[in-house]
Coordinates of C-alpha atoms in Angstrom, one line a residue:
M1 CA -0.2 0.4 0.0
N2 CA 1.4 3.3 -0.7
R3 CA 1.0 5.9 2.6
N4 CA 2.4 8.7 1.1
V5 CA -1.3 9.2 -0.4
K6 CA -3.4 12.4 1.1
F7 CA -7.2 12.2 0.1
Q8 CA -7.6 15.7 2.4
I9 CA -10.1 17.5 -0.4
E10 CA -9.3 21.6 -0.4
S11 CA -12.3 24.3 0.0
L12 CA -13.2 27.1 -0.8
G13 CA -14.8 28.0 2.5
T14 CA -17.3 26.9 5.8
P15 CA -21.1 26.7 3.9
E16 CA -22.6 29.0 5.0
F17 CA -26.4 28.1 3.4
K18 CA -28.4 25.3 3.9
S19 CA -29.1 22.6 0.9
P20 CA -32.9 23.1 -1.4
L21 CA -33.0 19.4 -1.3
Q22 CA -35.5 17.7 1.5
L23 CA -33.4 14.9 2.9
S24 CA -33.0 13.4 6.0
T25 CA -30.8 14.0 9.1
V26 CA -31.9 10.4 11.1
R27 CA -31.8 7.3 10.4
G28 CA -35.7 4.7 9.9
D29 CA -37.3 7.7 8.0
N30 CA -36.4 5.6 4.9
I31 CA -35.4 9.0 3.2
F32 CA -31.9 9.4 2.3
S33 CA -29.6 11.7 4.6
F34 CA -27.3 13.8 4.1
I35 CA -23.9 13.5 3.6
K36 CA -22.0 14.3 6.8
E37 CA -18.0 14.7 6.2
K38 CA -17.3 13.2 9.0
D39 CA -18.5 10.2 6.8
K40 CA -15.0 8.8 5.7
L41 CA -14.3 6.0 4.0
V42 CA -11.6 3.5 4.0
F43 CA -8.9 2.8 0.9
D44 CA -7.4 -0.4 1.6
L45 CA -9.7 -2.7 2.5
S46 CA -6.4 -5.2 3.5
V47 CA -6.0 -7.4 6.1
E48 CA -2.4 -6.8 6.2
N49 CA -3.8 -3.1 6.0
Y50 CA -6.5 -2.8 9.7
N51 CA -3.2 -5.1 11.0
H52 CA -0.7 -2.6 10.5
C53 CA -2.9 0.6 12.4
L54 CA -4.0 -1.6 14.9
S55 CA -0.6 -2.5 15.6
T56 CA 0.5 0.8 15.1
G57 CA -2.3 2.8 16.2
E58 CA -2.0 4.6 12.5
T59 CA -5.6 6.2 11.2
P60 CA -5.9 4.3 7.6
Q61 CA -6.3 7.0 4.7
C62 CA -9.6 7.5 4.1
L63 CA -11.3 9.1 1.2
E64 CA -14.6 11.2 1.9
K65 CA -17.5 9.7 0.7
A66 CA -19.3 11.9 -1.9
G67 CA -23.1 12.9 -1.5
P68 CA -25.3 15.8 -1.2
R69 CA -23.7 17.8 2.3
Q70 CA -27.0 19.8 4.4
D71 CA -25.2 22.6 3.8
V72 CA -23.8 24.8 0.9
F73 CA -21.3 26.9 -0.1
F74 CA -22.9 28.4 -3.1
D75 CA -26.6 30.9 -2.8
P76 CA -28.0 28.4 -5.6
G77 CA -30.1 31.7 -6.7
K78 CA -27.4 34.0 -7.3
T79 CA -24.7 30.7 -8.9
T80 CA -23.6 30.3 -12.1
A81 CA -22.4 26.7 -13.1
A82 CA -20.0 25.5 -16.7
I83 CA -19.9 22.7 -18.4
V84 CA -16.3 21.9 -20.4
T85 CA -15.6 18.5 -22.3
C86 CA -12.0 17.8 -23.6
G87 CA -10.0 15.1 -25.7
G88 CA -10.9 12.1 -27.2
L89 CA -14.4 10.8 -27.4
C90 CA -15.4 8.5 -25.1
P91 CA -19.1 6.6 -24.7
G92 CA -20.6 8.2 -22.5
I93 CA -20.2 12.0 -22.4
N94 CA -23.1 13.3 -23.3
N95 CA -25.2 11.6 -20.7
V96 CA -22.2 13.3 -17.9
I97 CA -23.6 16.6 -19.9
R98 CA -26.6 15.6 -18.8
G99 CA -26.7 14.8 -15.5
V100 CA -25.5 17.5 -14.4
V101 CA -27.6 20.4 -15.5
M102 CA -30.9 18.2 -14.8
A103 CA -28.8 18.4 -11.3
L104 CA -27.8 22.3 -11.5
H105 CA -31.2 22.7 -12.1
Y106 CA -33.8 20.5 -10.5
F107 CA -31.7 20.1 -7.8
Y108 CA -30.4 23.3 -6.0
G109 CA -32.2 25.7 -8.4
I110 CA -29.1 26.7 -10.8
K111 CA -30.8 29.0 -13.3
R112 CA -27.4 29.3 -15.3
V113 CA -25.6 27.0 -16.7
I114 CA -23.2 27.4 -19.8
G115 CA -21.4 25.3 -22.1
I116 CA -17.8 25.9 -23.1
P117 CA -17.3 25.0 -26.3
Y118 CA -14.4 22.9 -28.0
G119 CA -12.4 21.3 -24.9
Y120 CA -10.7 24.0 -23.5
E121 CA -10.6 26.4 -26.8
G122 CA -13.8 28.0 -25.6
L123 CA -12.6 29.3 -22.9
N124 CA -9.6 30.9 -24.4
P125 CA -11.9 34.7 -25.9
D126 CA -8.3 34.8 -28.6
I127 CA -10.7 31.7 -30.1
G128 CA -14.1 33.2 -30.3
H129 CA -15.5 30.0 -30.1
G130 CA -18.5 31.4 -27.8
F131 CA -20.8 29.7 -24.9
I132 CA -23.7 27.6 -25.2
E133 CA -26.4 28.4 -22.6
L134 CA -27.5 25.4 -21.3
S135 CA -30.8 23.9 -19.7
P136 CA -33.0 20.9 -19.4
E137 CA -34.9 21.1 -22.2
K138 CA -31.6 21.3 -24.9
V139 CA -29.6 18.5 -23.1
K140 CA -33.0 16.1 -22.0
D141 CA -32.3 13.6 -25.5
I142 CA -28.9 14.2 -25.9
H143 CA -27.9 10.5 -23.5
Q144 CA -29.5 8.6 -26.6
F145 CA -26.2 10.0 -28.8
G146 CA -22.7 9.5 -28.6
G147 CA -19.9 11.6 -29.3
T148 CA -19.4 15.5 -26.7
F149 CA -22.4 18.2 -27.1
L150 CA -20.0 20.4 -26.4
G151 CA -17.1 19.5 -29.2
S152 CA -14.5 18.5 -27.6
S153 CA -9.9 19.4 -28.4
R154 CA -7.0 18.9 -27.2
G155 CA -4.5 20.7 -25.9
G156 CA -4.2 23.9 -23.0
Q157 CA -4.5 27.3 -23.1
D158 CA -3.1 29.5 -21.3
V159 CA -4.0 29.1 -17.4
S160 CA -4.1 33.1 -17.2
K161 CA -6.9 33.4 -20.2
M162 CA -9.0 30.5 -18.7
V163 CA -9.4 31.7 -15.4
D164 CA -10.0 35.2 -16.6
T165 CA -12.9 34.3 -19.0
L166 CA -14.7 32.4 -15.9
V167 CA -14.2 36.4 -13.4
N168 CA -15.3 37.9 -16.3
N169 CA -18.8 35.7 -16.7
K170 CA -19.3 35.4 -13.0
I171 CA -18.7 31.8 -13.0
D172 CA -19.1 30.1 -9.5
M173 CA -17.8 26.4 -10.8
L174 CA -16.2 24.2 -13.9
F175 CA -17.6 21.1 -14.4
A176 CA -14.2 19.1 -16.3
I177 CA -14.6 16.4 -18.2
G178 CA -11.7 14.5 -19.4
G179 CA -8.9 11.4 -18.5
D180 CA -6.4 12.8 -17.5
G181 CA -4.2 15.1 -19.4
T182 CA -7.7 17.1 -19.0
L183 CA -7.5 16.9 -15.6
K184 CA -4.2 18.3 -14.4
G185 CA -5.9 21.4 -17.0
V186 CA -8.2 21.6 -14.6
N187 CA -5.9 21.2 -11.4
A188 CA -4.4 23.6 -13.2
I189 CA -7.0 26.2 -13.1
G190 CA -7.7 25.4 -9.6
E191 CA -3.7 26.3 -8.3
E192 CA -4.4 29.7 -10.5
I193 CA -7.7 29.7 -9.0
N194 CA -5.7 29.5 -5.1
R195 CA -3.5 32.1 -6.3
R196 CA -6.4 35.0 -7.0
N197 CA -7.6 34.0 -4.6
E198 CA -11.2 33.3 -6.1
K199 CA -14.4 31.6 -4.6
I200 CA -14.3 29.2 -8.6
S201 CA -15.4 25.7 -7.8
V202 CA -13.2 23.6 -10.2
V203 CA -14.8 19.4 -10.5
G204 CA -13.5 16.1 -12.6
I205 CA -15.2 13.7 -14.1
P206 CA -12.3 11.0 -15.2
K207 CA -13.8 10.3 -18.9
T208 CA -11.2 7.3 -20.2
I209 CA -12.0 3.7 -21.7
D210 CA -8.3 3.2 -21.9
N211 CA -9.2 2.8 -18.4
D212 CA -6.1 4.4 -17.2
I213 CA -7.0 6.8 -13.9
D214 CA -5.0 6.2 -10.9
L215 CA -6.2 4.8 -7.8
I216 CA -10.0 5.1 -8.7
D217 CA -12.3 1.2 -10.0
E218 CA -13.2 3.2 -13.3
S219 CA -13.8 5.5 -15.5
F220 CA -16.2 5.8 -17.0
G221 CA -17.3 4.7 -21.1
F222 CA -14.7 2.1 -20.5
E223 CA -17.7 -0.5 -20.4
T224 CA -19.1 0.6 -23.3
A225 CA -16.1 0.6 -25.0
F226 CA -15.3 -3.4 -24.4
D227 CA -18.6 -3.9 -24.7
V228 CA -19.4 -2.1 -27.7
A229 CA -16.1 -4.3 -28.9
S230 CA -17.2 -7.8 -28.4
P231 CA -18.7 -8.5 -30.7
I232 CA -16.1 -7.6 -33.6
L233 CA -14.3 -10.4 -32.3
R234 CA -16.8 -12.5 -32.6
D235 CA -17.0 -11.6 -36.1
A236 CA -13.7 -11.4 -36.8
H237 CA -13.6 -14.8 -35.1
N238 CA -15.8 -16.2 -37.3
E239 CA -13.0 -14.4 -40.3
A240 CA -10.1 -16.3 -39.4
A241 CA -12.4 -19.7 -39.4
G242 CA -13.8 -19.5 -42.4
A243 CA -10.5 -20.0 -43.6
Y244 CA -7.7 -22.1 -43.9
N245 CA -5.0 -20.6 -41.4
G246 CA -6.9 -17.4 -41.0
I247 CA -5.5 -14.9 -39.0
S248 CA -7.7 -11.7 -37.3
I249 CA -5.8 -9.2 -35.9
V250 CA -7.6 -6.8 -34.4
K251 CA -6.2 -3.9 -32.9
L252 CA -9.0 -1.8 -29.8
M253 CA -7.2 1.1 -28.2
G254 CA -5.1 1.5 -25.5
R255 CA -1.9 3.7 -25.2
D256 CA -0.3 2.9 -22.5
S257 CA -2.7 1.1 -21.0
G258 CA -4.0 -3.1 -21.9
F259 CA -8.0 -3.2 -20.1
I260 CA -9.7 -2.2 -23.2
A261 CA -7.7 -5.2 -25.0
A262 CA -7.9 -7.5 -22.6
S263 CA -12.0 -6.6 -21.4
A264 CA -12.6 -8.0 -24.4
A265 CA -11.3 -10.6 -25.0
L266 CA -12.5 -11.6 -21.9
A267 CA -15.8 -11.0 -22.8
M268 CA -16.1 -12.1 -26.3
P269 CA -13.5 -15.3 -25.2
V270 CA -12.8 -16.5 -29.0
V271 CA -9.5 -14.6 -28.9
N272 CA -6.2 -16.6 -28.7
F273 CA -4.2 -13.9 -28.3
V274 CA -3.6 -10.6 -26.4
L275 CA -1.0 -8.3 -26.6
I276 CA -0.9 -5.5 -24.8
P277 CA 0.8 -1.7 -23.3
E278 CA 2.6 -4.4 -20.3
M279 CA 3.6 -6.9 -21.5
D280 CA 7.2 -7.1 -23.4
F281 CA 7.0 -9.3 -25.7
Q282 CA 9.3 -10.3 -29.0
L283 CA 9.0 -11.2 -33.0
E284 CA 11.8 -13.8 -33.0
G285 CA 13.0 -17.5 -31.7
E286 CA 11.7 -20.3 -30.6
N287 CA 9.3 -18.9 -27.8
G288 CA 8.9 -15.1 -30.2
F289 CA 5.5 -14.6 -31.2
L290 CA 5.6 -15.4 -34.8
E291 CA 6.8 -19.3 -33.8
V292 CA 4.0 -19.5 -31.4
L293 CA 1.3 -18.3 -33.6
R294 CA 2.4 -21.1 -35.8
R295 CA 1.8 -23.7 -33.6
R296 CA -1.7 -23.1 -33.2
L297 CA -2.2 -22.7 -36.8
D298 CA -0.6 -26.1 -37.7
R299 CA -3.6 -27.8 -34.2
K300 CA -6.4 -25.1 -35.0
K301 CA -6.4 -23.8 -38.3
H302 CA -7.1 -20.1 -37.7
A303 CA -6.3 -17.4 -34.6
V304 CA -7.4 -13.9 -33.7
I305 CA -5.1 -11.6 -31.9
V306 CA -6.3 -8.8 -29.8
V307 CA -3.6 -6.2 -30.0
A308 CA -3.9 -2.8 -27.5
E309 CA -3.1 0.4 -29.8
G310 CA 0.2 0.7 -27.4
A311 CA 1.7 -2.7 -27.8
G312 CA 4.8 -3.7 -28.9
Q313 CA 6.2 -0.3 -29.5
H314 CA 10.2 -0.8 -28.3
L315 CA 9.9 -3.3 -31.4
F316 CA 9.6 -0.4 -33.8
K317 CA 13.4 0.2 -34.3
N318 CA 14.9 4.1 -34.7
K319 CA 11.9 5.4 -33.0
N320 CA 11.1 9.4 -33.6
V321 CA 8.9 10.2 -30.1
I322 CA 6.0 12.5 -32.0
K323 CA 3.5 14.0 -29.2
D324 CA -0.1 15.0 -29.7
A325 CA -1.8 18.6 -28.7
S326 CA -2.3 16.8 -25.2
G327 CA 1.1 15.5 -24.9
N328 CA 0.5 11.7 -25.8
I329 CA 3.6 10.0 -27.6
K330 CA 1.6 9.4 -31.2
H331 CA 2.2 5.5 -31.2
D332 CA 3.8 3.2 -34.1
D333 CA 0.7 1.3 -36.0
I334 CA 1.1 -2.2 -34.0
G335 CA -1.4 -3.8 -36.4
L336 CA -0.3 -3.1 -39.4
F337 CA 2.9 -4.0 -37.7
L338 CA 2.3 -7.3 -37.0
K339 CA -0.1 -7.6 -40.4
H340 CA 3.5 -7.1 -42.4
K341 CA 6.5 -9.3 -40.6
I342 CA 3.2 -12.3 -40.2
E343 CA 3.3 -12.1 -44.2
E344 CA 7.1 -11.0 -43.7
H345 CA 7.3 -14.8 -41.6
F346 CA 4.7 -17.2 -42.9
D347 CA 5.9 -16.7 -47.3
D348 CA 6.3 -20.0 -47.7
F349 CA 3.4 -21.3 -44.9
P350 CA -0.2 -20.3 -46.3
V351 CA -1.8 -17.5 -43.9
T352 CA -5.6 -15.3 -44.6
I353 CA -4.9 -12.4 -42.4
K354 CA -7.7 -10.0 -41.9
Y355 CA -6.6 -6.5 -39.6
I356 CA -9.9 -4.7 -38.6
D357 CA -9.3 -1.9 -36.9
P358 CA -12.4 0.3 -35.0
S359 CA -11.0 2.2 -32.7
Y360 CA -13.0 5.1 -33.7
I361 CA -16.1 3.4 -34.0
I362 CA -16.0 2.7 -30.0
R363 CA -15.5 5.6 -28.8
S364 CA -17.7 7.7 -30.5
A365 CA -20.8 4.6 -30.4
P366 CA -23.3 6.1 -27.0
A367 CA -23.3 4.4 -23.1
N368 CA -24.4 1.0 -22.9
S369 CA -27.5 0.6 -19.8
S370 CA -24.3 0.4 -17.3
D371 CA -22.7 3.1 -18.3
S372 CA -25.5 5.3 -18.3
V373 CA -26.2 4.6 -14.6
Y374 CA -22.9 5.4 -13.7
C375 CA -23.0 8.2 -16.2
S376 CA -25.4 10.0 -14.5
R377 CA -24.2 9.1 -10.2
L378 CA -20.8 10.5 -11.4
A379 CA -23.4 13.5 -12.2
Y380 CA -24.9 14.4 -9.8
H381 CA -22.0 13.7 -6.6
A382 CA -19.8 16.3 -8.4
V383 CA -22.7 19.1 -8.4
H384 CA -23.2 17.9 -4.9
G385 CA -19.2 17.8 -4.1
A386 CA -18.5 21.2 -6.0
M387 CA -22.3 23.3 -4.1
A388 CA -20.7 22.1 -1.2
G389 CA -17.2 24.2 -2.3
K390 CA -15.7 21.6 -2.5
T391 CA -12.6 22.4 -5.2
K392 CA -9.6 20.2 -7.2
F393 CA -11.4 17.0 -6.6
V394 CA -12.2 14.1 -9.0
V395 CA -15.8 11.8 -8.3
S396 CA -14.9 8.1 -9.0
T397 CA -15.7 5.5 -6.8
V398 CA -13.1 3.0 -5.4
N399 CA -13.7 0.2 -3.5
N400 CA -17.6 0.0 -5.7
R401 CA -18.2 3.1 -3.7
F402 CA -18.5 6.9 -4.9
V403 CA -16.6 9.2 -3.6
Y404 CA -14.2 12.3 -4.0
A405 CA -10.2 12.1 -4.6
P406 CA -8.1 14.4 -4.9
I407 CA -7.6 15.8 -8.9
V408 CA -3.4 16.0 -7.8
E409 CA -3.7 11.9 -6.9
V410 CA -4.7 10.3 -9.5
T411 CA -3.4 11.9 -12.6
K412 CA 0.4 11.6 -11.1
K413 CA 0.7 8.3 -13.0
R414 CA -0.9 5.7 -15.4
K415 CA -3.2 2.6 -14.2
K416 CA -2.1 -0.2 -16.0
I417 CA -2.5 -4.4 -16.3
D418 CA 0.0 -6.2 -13.3
L419 CA 0.5 -8.5 -15.0
E420 CA 1.0 -11.0 -11.8
S421 CA -3.3 -9.9 -11.3
E422 CA -6.4 -12.5 -11.2
F423 CA -7.6 -10.2 -13.7
W424 CA -4.5 -10.5 -16.5
F425 CA -4.3 -14.8 -15.5
S426 CA -8.4 -14.8 -16.3
V427 CA -7.3 -13.5 -19.7
L428 CA -4.3 -15.9 -20.3
Q429 CA -6.8 -19.1 -18.7
S430 CA -9.0 -18.0 -21.4
T431 CA -6.5 -17.7 -24.7
G432 CA -4.6 -20.2 -23.8
Q433 CA -1.1 -17.7 -24.5
P434 CA 2.3 -18.4 -22.7
F435 CA 2.8 -16.7 -19.6
S436 CA 6.2 -14.8 -21.6
I437 CA 6.2 -15.2 -25.1
K438 CA 10.3 -14.7 -25.8

């Protein structure tokens, strides 16, 4: 366990207004109760941590429980909120936008909600995107569609200019929906707000289909991603099995973490190889991938390969590091590379290769039912936290409970698959591939 994690959430000040929510303060009346500040949830639930705290007298590390507070920081009748969506598309963004607008309007009576178009660009007046006035009527149907109603962009803007925009437009709270780069950006905005001693809450709602946000259980959109990928893998298997020595290669998203590829393979167990960024594999040699594939074809006459986009980057010679606008390293196309290497290796062995890259179809799909539920609950909890005057936090689940966590803690590193975990072992059991391919 990492005992250096600090889970204290910053606050704009003492809440002085009573919440308009008609909730309970006692148990047993069949009405949901307000969350108290003392309501905490233990982060590490292991017996090892329990015994450590018991023997040392240390207080276990705890997270703030998410939910509505009895006292709120902002006067609902005088509050303006803004929503921005940044980075790549992901299933569920529109669900979150809708949920935030509905919660602000119907729960707290906040009448002015501003949509910031095209990511952080929309907070730079020099670019001139303007604002979109959001209302329940305007957003009531957007959850039925993929993509983002507000538009998105990659890359940051001048933090000082963005805070100027918030201040000049009397925005009291900013909800930023995005991944690692977006969360770091909204934290930087929060730092600048602190330096100016302004009272603006900034909230992150973690969005990435790669599921690579550290510490949290799951980012929204991830479950839909491997759900949408599953029938593609089924059809890829049909293609492979329909040809003598048929091979289907399916490339899925996963820049630094292979959660989509691994989960999709478990959900549709027709996959024979899963290659992810976390694993070091080789192509050549007796136990290299190409010979392991040959042995598979000798036995079964077909193979389905799922490869995450960030896998096998060590195989590219003289690789130049190029970054996108968000600061992410642009990877070489491992899918086409594998296809080419398999064709070369099997020049004396008849194979039929189908290469499939459904990445952009998957990320722009609408959320499935499970993700839709998750998105709505994330949106509601984000609004409750902002209204209480909390700032520079993300809302998510940890140990299957909704909590608030400091942005700075969840962005210290990317979450990756532990190759010694039961999860990865399940993938290996499903595919039948060896523990090591090198």
